[in-house]
Amino acid sequence: MPCALITGVTGQDGAYLSQLLLSKGYEVHGLVRRSSSADVVDARLVWLGIRDKVQLHDGNLTDLASIIRILQLVQPDEVYNLGAQSFVYSSWNQAFLTGSVTGLGATNMLEGVRNACPSARFYQASSSEMFGLAQQPQSESTPFYPRSPYAVAKLYAHWMTVNYRESFGLHTCCGILFNHESPLRGIEFVTRKITDAAARIKLGVQDRLRLGNLEARRDWGHSRDYVGAMWLMLQQPEPVDLVVATGVTRSVREFAELAFERVGLCAEEFIDIDPAFMRPADVDVLRGDATKAHNVLGWAPATTFEELVAEMVDADLERVKKHSHL
């Protein structure tokens, strides 16, 4: 039975990746930072019905000792580093924390693998935000131009992963994933904020939705599809860094319009533009070129943009009905 360790296991990608690996017969372990109640921490795993199948270990990406202890105990065949302070907007207000967790945290994981289980294959969750103002579409050869503390931290982690591969011969790779969403997306992210608001407004428990830049365009896919690419990357005989994307962009405005249409409402009647949600330095367009991933992995997204939005809205409708007893 292959064994995998996932950091960020209770996040959106960690939960879907756990589900995928379990379906393939893996023994799945996860690193968790116990900063809140177990019910909150484990909510996504519970939602997918796999909580009792994932073995959780208390640790922290900023604590190398805990990482080495867990790696020595688990001795994984594959390590997926998905943990991070991943909210771009907050990274300006928490730049040091973002650098420590998202950047140095990845280095701690790499150092842990090098010392505790050097034969393990290592996946680093890189981000399309590293491209920033780069020309588009963005591919593996596109120069990076990060525009936020989060993007800078991710870029540091990305290059450290490459460095450990080239310096120590570790099987490490980076998946440069473009935006990917799902019903498990955190409520602080704009997509879930929109679908949750559409559900709440439809059911009469919310009046308005406040958003920032409606014209920002992103390449949106489904997390469930993208974790499949993560797994495929670690199955390759030689490590390779790949862009994972749909190649199609939609604006925040289009996302909102589709979400509100799903509940029979007109988005523009309920949205207010709030300058407080504008980023100090924004990225107007991110669009990925996943040609190499298609060629190397045989991977392609299975979920359309319309299907993604509909699934998220429907899930939030059910959540709001259950919570509000409507």
Coordinates of C-alpha atoms in Angstrom, one line a residue, residues 10 21 59 91 103 149 156 185 187 227 239 255 258 273 278-279 289 296:
T10 CA -7.9 19.9 5.7
L21 CA -5.5 8.9 -3.0
G59 CA 2.6 19.8 13.4
S91 CA -0.8 38.7 2.6
G103 CA 7.9 30.4 1.7
P149 CA 3.6 39.0 -0.7
Y156 CA 10.6 31.5 -3.1
R185 CA -13.4 26.6 -1.2
I187 CA -15.6 31.5 2.4
V227 CA -5.6 17.3 -7.7
P239 CA 10.4 15.2 -12.0
F255 CA -18.7 34.5 -12.3
L258 CA -23.7 33.1 -13.6
I273 CA -18.3 47.9 -5.2
M278 CA -9.3 46.4 -3.8
R279 CA -5.8 45.0 -3.7
D289 CA -1.2 27.3 -21.2
V296 CA 3.3 14.8 -20.5

